Amino acid sequence: MAGNLSNAKIVMQEKQVERWRNSEVLSTMSFEHQNGAKRQQQRFCGPVVAMTFNFLVSVGIILTNKFVMGQVGFNFPIFLTLIHYSVAWILLALFKALSLLPVSPPSKTTPFSSLFTLGVVMSFATGLANTSLKHNSVGFYQMTKIAVTPTIVLAEFILFSKTISCKKVLALVVVSAGVAVATVTDLEFNLFGACIAIAWIVPSAINKILWSNLQQHANWTALALMWKTTPVTVFFLLALMPWLDPPGVLLFKWNINNSSTILVSALLGFLPTMVWCFGTRGNLCNLSCRFGAV
């Protein structure tokens, strides 16, 4: 009898251990499922939040720059772009001093000619974009900007035999058509502005291609690229000023209100670069702009 009771106790203990193990397995599976759902949500929400923020800031940059060159009367788009890049470089220098600037890849992996070319192209892309914004309405500027992304897709296909899926093509067509419909009522044609806008498309597309290639193939971050290329960009913007800016920049009324508005536009111009460090990269993301220009 005592042996039977001992066996019964052992069986009961084994059943309790089995129930405990099953509950542990279920709780582990539930925990892993929750973590997987959280990771999937983060993978989806991260790029979406970044793109939404980038889009809103980009719209704010365009409207602010148009206000600066219109209502404020700062009719110097190249110098405005120069201010944007100068403020960005000062902020990057502050980040570097605080050890917040990402480490650049080894110099041997990226030739100086690639960084120099990107800096030159960026000066033309951003400078011509703000010049186009000055001489055209926001609607015409947006219509021209639509042509940049298809140009990128075509250039990458010709140069690198790179193709995109039919879904991305369809999304690109839908987005472009939506922007075109939304801005067609605001179109104002200006011959000089139209020429500047057309001239802007090619360097803008090349800028995005070079920028994307350096990030994807050479592991450059947006901030590290900005730090390396901004001095070159500033130099060539200074060279462009006599050709595209009217004289009289020193005669502008540099009061507190005007200076503050210009500074706000420069700070807004730096925000999308921060988003690029965490957001999604690719052709469809290039529908948004940097510095209200690219």
mmCIF file of C-alpha atoms in Angstrom:
data_model
loop_
_atom_site.group_PDB
_atom_site.id
_atom_site.type_symbol
_atom_site.label_atom_id
_atom_site.label_comp_id
_atom_site.label_asym_id
_atom_site.label_seq_id
_atom_site.Cartn_x
_atom_site.Cartn_y
_atom_site.Cartn_z
ATOM 1 C CA MET A 1 0.000 0.000 0.000
ATOM 2 C CA ALA A 2 2.818 2.383 0.905
ATOM 3 C CA GLY A 3 4.481 1.647 -2.429
ATOM 4 C CA ASN A 4 1.278 2.470 -4.326
ATOM 5 C CA LEU A 5 0.951 5.795 -2.513
ATOM 6 C CA SER A 6 4.576 6.628 -3.290
ATOM 7 C CA ASN A 7 4.039 5.826 -6.970
ATOM 8 C CA ALA A 8 0.891 7.953 -7.035
ATOM 9 C CA LYS A 9 2.785 10.896 -5.548
ATOM 10 C CA ILE A 10 5.532 10.493 -8.142
ATOM 11 C CA VAL A 11 2.942 10.442 -10.957
ATOM 12 C CA MET A 12 1.256 13.555 -9.590
ATOM 13 C CA GLN A 13 4.604 15.343 -9.336
ATOM 14 C CA GLU A 14 5.472 14.375 -12.888
ATOM 15 C CA LYS A 15 2.111 15.717 -14.102
ATOM 16 C CA GLN A 16 2.696 18.985 -12.247
ATOM 17 C CA VAL A 17 6.151 19.280 -13.791
ATOM 18 C CA GLU A 18 4.649 18.587 -17.238
ATOM 19 C CA ARG A 19 1.969 21.254 -16.706
ATOM 20 C CA TRP A 20 4.652 23.734 -15.584
ATOM 21 C CA ARG A 21 6.750 22.980 -18.668
ATOM 22 C CA ASN A 22 3.732 23.412 -20.960
ATOM 23 C CA SER A 23 2.867 26.735 -19.355
ATOM 24 C CA GLU A 24 6.491 27.856 -19.758
ATOM 25 C CA VAL A 25 6.459 26.888 -23.438
ATOM 26 C CA LEU A 26 3.173 28.730 -23.999
ATOM 27 C CA SER A 27 4.409 31.851 -22.235
ATOM 28 C CA THR A 28 7.677 31.737 -24.227
ATOM 29 C CA MET A 29 5.756 31.359 -27.505
ATOM 30 C CA SER A 30 3.477 34.228 -26.525
ATOM 31 C CA PHE A 31 6.463 36.415 -25.608
ATOM 32 C CA GLU A 32 8.232 35.605 -28.903
ATOM 33 C CA HIS A 33 5.030 36.309 -30.824
ATOM 34 C CA GLN A 34 4.651 39.667 -29.109
ATOM 35 C CA ASN A 35 8.293 40.545 -29.783
ATOM 36 C CA GLY A 36 7.928 39.504 -33.412
ATOM 37 C CA ALA A 37 4.827 41.665 -33.767
ATOM 38 C CA LYS A 38 6.644 44.596 -32.160
ATOM 39 C CA ARG A 39 9.638 44.179 -34.487
ATOM 40 C CA GLN A 40 7.349 43.972 -37.506
ATOM 41 C CA GLN A 41 5.498 47.078 -36.351
ATOM 42 C CA GLN A 42 8.773 48.933 -35.843
ATOM 43 C CA ARG A 43 10.032 47.909 -39.309
ATOM 44 C CA PHE A 44 6.833 49.269 -40.808
ATOM 45 C CA CYS A 45 6.256 52.324 -38.637
ATOM 46 C CA GLY A 46 9.874 53.536 -38.651
ATOM 47 C CA PRO A 47 10.131 54.285 -42.394
ATOM 48 C CA VAL A 48 6.509 55.498 -42.540
ATOM 49 C CA VAL A 49 7.037 57.973 -39.700
ATOM 50 C CA ALA A 50 10.342 59.113 -41.210
ATOM 51 C CA MET A 51 8.834 59.603 -44.673
ATOM 52 C CA THR A 52 5.799 61.441 -43.268
ATOM 53 C CA PHE A 53 7.981 63.738 -41.190
ATOM 54 C CA ASN A 54 10.317 64.276 -44.145
ATOM 55 C CA PHE A 55 7.374 65.133 -46.392
ATOM 56 C CA LEU A 56 5.908 67.648 -43.935
ATOM 57 C CA VAL A 57 9.277 69.303 -43.328
ATOM 58 C CA SER A 58 9.981 69.423 -47.076
ATOM 59 C CA VAL A 59 6.686 71.177 -47.738
ATOM 60 C CA GLY A 60 7.509 73.582 -44.934
ATOM 61 C CA ILE A 61 10.936 74.275 -46.479
ATOM 62 C CA ILE A 62 9.452 75.044 -49.888
ATOM 63 C CA LEU A 63 6.823 77.394 -48.475
ATOM 64 C CA THR A 64 9.339 79.065 -46.152
ATOM 65 C CA ASN A 65 11.882 79.582 -48.936
ATOM 66 C CA LYS A 66 9.170 80.975 -51.209
ATOM 67 C CA PHE A 67 8.124 83.325 -48.414
ATOM 68 C CA VAL A 68 11.740 84.423 -47.865
ATOM 69 C CA MET A 69 12.282 85.152 -51.562
ATOM 70 C CA GLY A 70 8.830 86.686 -51.961
ATOM 71 C CA GLN A 71 7.349 88.452 -48.964
ATOM 72 C CA VAL A 72 10.647 89.040 -47.167
ATOM 73 C CA GLY A 73 12.217 90.256 -50.406
ATOM 74 C CA PHE A 74 15.420 88.217 -50.188
ATOM 75 C CA ASN A 75 15.918 87.829 -53.948
ATOM 76 C CA PHE A 76 19.176 85.909 -53.727
ATOM 77 C CA PRO A 77 18.428 82.179 -54.102
ATOM 78 C CA ILE A 78 22.061 81.080 -54.451
ATOM 79 C CA PHE A 79 23.084 83.050 -51.371
ATOM 80 C CA LEU A 80 20.075 81.613 -49.520
ATOM 81 C CA THR A 81 21.299 78.127 -50.427
ATOM 82 C CA LEU A 82 24.774 79.132 -49.256
ATOM 83 C CA ILE A 83 23.322 80.175 -45.888
ATOM 84 C CA HIS A 84 21.531 76.819 -45.627
ATOM 85 C CA TYR A 85 24.711 74.845 -46.206
ATOM 86 C CA SER A 86 26.746 77.089 -43.914
ATOM 87 C CA VAL A 87 24.284 76.602 -41.053
ATOM 88 C CA ALA A 88 24.244 72.855 -41.733
ATOM 89 C CA TRP A 89 28.045 72.693 -41.636
ATOM 90 C CA ILE A 90 28.149 74.635 -38.354
ATOM 91 C CA LEU A 91 25.649 72.185 -36.837
ATOM 92 C CA LEU A 92 27.693 69.260 -38.142
ATOM 93 C CA ALA A 93 30.826 70.772 -36.599
ATOM 94 C CA LEU A 94 28.954 70.971 -33.285
ATOM 95 C CA PHE A 95 27.915 67.320 -33.632
ATOM 96 C CA LYS A 96 31.511 66.373 -34.358
ATOM 97 C CA ALA A 97 32.750 68.264 -31.304
ATOM 98 C CA LEU A 98 30.203 66.388 -29.177
ATOM 99 C CA SER A 99 31.196 63.067 -30.809
ATOM 100 C CA LEU A 100 27.701 62.706 -32.270
ATOM 101 C CA LEU A 101 28.816 62.687 -35.888
ATOM 102 C CA PRO A 102 28.924 59.149 -37.375
ATOM 103 C CA VAL A 103 32.388 57.879 -38.264
ATOM 104 C CA SER A 104 33.190 58.139 -41.975
ATOM 105 C CA PRO A 105 34.268 55.008 -43.891
ATOM 106 C CA PRO A 106 38.026 54.639 -44.510
ATOM 107 C CA SER A 107 39.305 57.078 -47.130
ATOM 108 C CA LYS A 108 40.685 54.208 -49.222
ATOM 109 C CA THR A 109 37.175 52.844 -49.836
ATOM 110 C CA THR A 110 35.885 56.087 -51.373
ATOM 111 C CA PRO A 111 38.105 58.119 -53.701
ATOM 112 C CA PHE A 112 38.168 61.875 -53.132
ATOM 113 C CA SER A 113 36.947 62.409 -56.703
ATOM 114 C CA SER A 114 33.603 60.801 -55.803
ATOM 115 C CA LEU A 115 33.072 63.128 -52.831
ATOM 116 C CA PHE A 116 34.258 66.123 -54.852
ATOM 117 C CA THR A 117 31.867 65.299 -57.698
ATOM 118 C CA LEU A 118 28.976 64.925 -55.278
ATOM 119 C CA GLY A 119 29.782 68.290 -53.692
ATOM 120 C CA VAL A 120 29.855 70.016 -57.088
ATOM 121 C CA VAL A 121 26.604 68.395 -58.233
ATOM 122 C CA MET A 122 24.907 69.308 -54.953
ATOM 123 C CA SER A 123 25.782 72.971 -55.431
ATOM 124 C CA PHE A 124 24.137 73.017 -58.869
ATOM 125 C CA ALA A 125 21.149 70.914 -57.789
ATOM 126 C CA THR A 126 20.252 72.956 -54.706
ATOM 127 C CA GLY A 127 21.216 76.326 -56.173
ATOM 128 C CA LEU A 128 19.207 75.859 -59.369
ATOM 129 C CA ALA A 129 16.271 74.487 -57.395
ATOM 130 C CA ASN A 130 15.961 77.571 -55.214
ATOM 131 C CA THR A 131 16.478 79.756 -58.280
ATOM 132 C CA SER A 132 13.616 77.884 -59.947
ATOM 133 C CA LEU A 133 11.493 78.379 -56.845
ATOM 134 C CA LYS A 134 12.175 82.113 -56.963
ATOM 135 C CA HIS A 135 11.182 82.587 -60.612
ATOM 136 C CA ASN A 136 8.290 80.087 -60.716
ATOM 137 C CA SER A 137 5.148 79.485 -58.724
ATOM 138 C CA VAL A 138 5.079 76.687 -56.166
ATOM 139 C CA GLY A 139 2.803 74.737 -58.522
ATOM 140 C CA PHE A 140 5.224 74.921 -61.446
ATOM 141 C CA TYR A 141 8.098 74.060 -59.110
ATOM 142 C CA GLN A 142 6.238 70.964 -57.926
ATOM 143 C CA MET A 143 5.389 69.987 -61.499
ATOM 144 C CA THR A 144 9.072 70.169 -62.415
ATOM 145 C CA LYS A 145 10.062 68.203 -59.330
ATOM 146 C CA ILE A 146 7.807 65.379 -60.480
ATOM 147 C CA ALA A 147 10.150 64.826 -63.418
ATOM 148 C CA VAL A 148 13.157 64.245 -61.142
ATOM 149 C CA THR A 149 12.209 60.768 -59.911
ATOM 150 C CA PRO A 150 11.420 59.305 -63.384
ATOM 151 C CA THR A 151 14.740 60.793 -64.511
ATOM 152 C CA ILE A 152 16.483 58.952 -61.680
ATOM 153 C CA VAL A 153 14.812 55.679 -62.657
ATOM 154 C CA LEU A 154 15.756 56.177 -66.326
ATOM 155 C CA ALA A 155 19.345 57.180 -65.523
ATOM 156 C CA GLU A 156 19.878 54.207 -63.213
ATOM 157 C CA PHE A 157 18.492 51.901 -65.885
ATOM 158 C CA ILE A 158 20.845 53.335 -68.534
ATOM 159 C CA LEU A 159 23.946 53.557 -66.341
ATOM 160 C CA PHE A 160 23.528 50.565 -64.025
ATOM 161 C CA SER A 161 20.831 48.425 -65.735
ATOM 162 C CA LYS A 162 18.828 48.830 -62.541
ATOM 163 C CA THR A 163 15.109 48.164 -62.766
ATOM 164 C CA ILE A 164 12.224 48.610 -60.345
ATOM 165 C CA SER A 165 9.156 46.480 -59.839
ATOM 166 C CA CYS A 166 5.805 47.137 -61.489
ATOM 167 C CA LYS A 167 4.327 47.969 -58.080
ATOM 168 C CA LYS A 168 6.865 50.765 -57.582
ATOM 169 C CA VAL A 169 6.244 52.051 -61.100
ATOM 170 C CA LEU A 170 2.503 52.095 -60.413
ATOM 171 C CA ALA A 171 3.047 53.862 -57.077
ATOM 172 C CA LEU A 172 5.294 56.406 -58.794
ATOM 173 C CA VAL A 173 2.667 57.091 -61.463
ATOM 174 C CA VAL A 174 -0.084 57.468 -58.862
ATOM 175 C CA VAL A 175 1.958 59.826 -56.675
ATOM 176 C CA SER A 176 3.113 61.894 -59.652
ATOM 177 C CA ALA A 177 -0.424 62.146 -61.011
ATOM 178 C CA GLY A 178 -1.709 63.178 -57.592
ATOM 179 C CA VAL A 179 0.869 65.939 -57.234
ATOM 180 C CA ALA A 180 0.171 67.092 -60.804
ATOM 181 C CA VAL A 181 -3.579 67.299 -60.216
ATOM 182 C CA ALA A 182 -3.082 69.081 -56.898
ATOM 183 C CA THR A 183 -0.799 71.767 -58.368
ATOM 184 C CA VAL A 184 -2.103 72.245 -61.911
ATOM 185 C CA THR A 185 -4.317 75.165 -60.823
ATOM 186 C CA ASP A 186 -1.278 77.049 -59.513
ATOM 187 C CA LEU A 187 0.787 76.982 -62.695
ATOM 188 C CA GLU A 188 2.389 80.238 -63.840
ATOM 189 C CA PHE A 189 4.699 80.124 -66.857
ATOM 190 C CA ASN A 190 7.900 82.144 -66.887
ATOM 191 C CA LEU A 191 10.388 81.544 -69.710
ATOM 192 C CA PHE A 192 13.540 82.151 -67.661
ATOM 193 C CA GLY A 193 12.109 80.226 -64.716
ATOM 194 C CA ALA A 194 11.141 77.342 -67.011
ATOM 195 C CA CYS A 195 14.676 77.165 -68.417
ATOM 196 C CA ILE A 196 16.144 77.111 -64.901
ATOM 197 C CA ALA A 197 13.665 74.424 -63.852
ATOM 198 C CA ILE A 198 14.555 72.205 -66.818
ATOM 199 C CA ALA A 199 18.277 72.736 -66.190
ATOM 200 C CA TRP A 200 17.748 71.707 -62.558
ATOM 201 C CA ILE A 201 16.289 68.256 -63.343
ATOM 202 C CA VAL A 202 19.526 66.605 -64.516
ATOM 203 C CA PRO A 203 21.869 67.674 -61.655
ATOM 204 C CA SER A 204 19.134 66.904 -59.147
ATOM 205 C CA ALA A 205 18.755 63.366 -60.470
ATOM 206 C CA ILE A 206 22.538 62.847 -60.613
ATOM 207 C CA ASN A 207 22.840 64.168 -57.055
ATOM 208 C CA LYS A 208 20.372 61.616 -55.739
ATOM 209 C CA ILE A 209 22.009 58.764 -57.647
ATOM 210 C CA LEU A 210 25.503 59.609 -56.381
ATOM 211 C CA TRP A 211 24.215 60.143 -52.847
ATOM 212 C CA SER A 212 22.332 56.828 -52.865
ATOM 213 C CA ASN A 213 25.289 54.878 -54.302
ATOM 214 C CA LEU A 214 27.694 56.186 -51.674
ATOM 215 C CA GLN A 215 25.264 55.310 -48.907
ATOM 216 C CA GLN A 216 24.417 51.844 -50.193
ATOM 217 C CA HIS A 217 27.781 50.661 -51.532
ATOM 218 C CA ALA A 218 30.307 52.607 -49.428
ATOM 219 C CA ASN A 219 28.322 52.606 -46.135
ATOM 220 C CA TRP A 220 28.261 56.397 -45.812
ATOM 221 C CA THR A 221 25.702 57.989 -43.522
ATOM 222 C CA ALA A 222 23.878 61.169 -44.497
ATOM 223 C CA LEU A 223 25.599 63.266 -41.824
ATOM 224 C CA ALA A 224 29.071 61.954 -42.677
ATOM 225 C CA LEU A 225 28.496 62.702 -46.372
ATOM 226 C CA MET A 226 27.276 66.197 -45.550
ATOM 227 C CA TRP A 227 30.362 66.822 -43.422
ATOM 228 C CA LYS A 228 32.724 65.801 -46.225
ATOM 229 C CA THR A 229 30.976 67.432 -49.196
ATOM 230 C CA THR A 230 29.641 70.700 -47.753
ATOM 231 C CA PRO A 231 32.942 72.652 -48.091
ATOM 232 C CA VAL A 232 33.054 71.781 -51.812
ATOM 233 C CA THR A 233 29.398 72.721 -52.214
ATOM 234 C CA VAL A 234 29.902 76.077 -50.475
ATOM 235 C CA PHE A 235 32.880 76.893 -52.711
ATOM 236 C CA PHE A 236 30.931 76.291 -55.913
ATOM 237 C CA LEU A 237 27.877 78.160 -54.601
ATOM 238 C CA LEU A 238 30.137 81.173 -54.138
ATOM 239 C CA ALA A 239 31.193 80.760 -57.766
ATOM 240 C CA LEU A 240 27.543 80.587 -58.901
ATOM 241 C CA MET A 241 26.423 83.717 -57.041
ATOM 242 C CA PRO A 242 27.685 86.300 -59.605
ATOM 243 C CA TRP A 243 25.925 84.403 -62.409
ATOM 244 C CA LEU A 244 22.499 83.702 -60.942
ATOM 245 C CA ASP A 245 22.042 86.162 -58.058
ATOM 246 C CA PRO A 246 21.282 89.838 -58.674
ATOM 247 C CA PRO A 247 23.649 92.419 -57.132
ATOM 248 C CA GLY A 248 22.846 94.124 -53.851
ATOM 249 C CA VAL A 249 22.957 91.351 -51.239
ATOM 250 C CA LEU A 250 24.822 93.650 -48.833
ATOM 251 C CA LEU A 251 22.072 96.272 -49.213
ATOM 252 C CA PHE A 252 19.389 93.875 -47.979
ATOM 253 C CA LYS A 253 17.653 94.884 -44.739
ATOM 254 C CA TRP A 254 19.246 92.485 -42.272
ATOM 255 C CA ASN A 255 16.886 93.252 -39.392
ATOM 256 C CA ILE A 256 15.858 90.792 -36.689
ATOM 257 C CA ASN A 257 12.647 89.650 -38.391
ATOM 258 C CA ASN A 258 14.212 89.045 -41.797
ATOM 259 C CA SER A 259 17.303 87.376 -40.355
ATOM 260 C CA SER A 260 15.200 85.155 -38.096
ATOM 261 C CA THR A 261 13.037 84.029 -41.019
ATOM 262 C CA ILE A 262 16.108 83.162 -43.100
ATOM 263 C CA LEU A 263 17.626 81.290 -40.142
ATOM 264 C CA VAL A 264 14.405 79.305 -39.645
ATOM 265 C CA SER A 265 14.465 78.262 -43.301
ATOM 266 C CA ALA A 266 18.076 77.111 -42.874
ATOM 267 C CA LEU A 267 17.241 75.084 -39.753
ATOM 268 C CA LEU A 268 14.282 73.502 -41.536
ATOM 269 C CA GLY A 269 16.616 72.631 -44.378
ATOM 270 C CA PHE A 270 18.799 70.600 -42.032
ATOM 271 C CA LEU A 271 15.988 68.453 -40.611
ATOM 272 C CA PRO A 272 15.467 66.126 -43.620
ATOM 273 C CA THR A 273 19.144 65.195 -43.499
ATOM 274 C CA MET A 274 18.607 64.019 -39.926
ATOM 275 C CA VAL A 275 15.625 61.958 -41.073
ATOM 276 C CA TRP A 276 17.744 60.360 -43.806
ATOM 277 C CA CYS A 277 19.921 58.840 -41.091
ATOM 278 C CA PHE A 278 16.963 56.793 -39.812
ATOM 279 C CA GLY A 279 14.448 56.725 -42.651
ATOM 280 C CA THR A 280 14.094 54.662 -45.795
ATOM 281 C CA ARG A 281 16.343 55.282 -48.779
ATOM 282 C CA GLY A 282 15.321 54.737 -52.384
ATOM 283 C CA ASN A 283 13.862 56.283 -55.476
ATOM 284 C CA LEU A 284 10.351 56.663 -54.101
ATOM 285 C CA CYS A 285 11.696 58.489 -51.051
ATOM 286 C CA ASN A 286 13.383 60.941 -53.394
ATOM 287 C CA LEU A 287 9.996 62.512 -54.097
ATOM 288 C CA SER A 288 10.719 64.593 -51.038
ATOM 289 C CA CYS A 289 13.381 67.268 -51.039
ATOM 290 C CA ARG A 290 16.349 68.478 -49.048
ATOM 291 C CA PHE A 291 17.004 72.146 -48.416
ATOM 292 C CA GLY A 292 13.722 72.895 -50.186
ATOM 293 C CA ALA A 293 15.523 72.136 -53.373
ATOM 294 C CA VAL A 294 16.464 68.579 -54.029
#
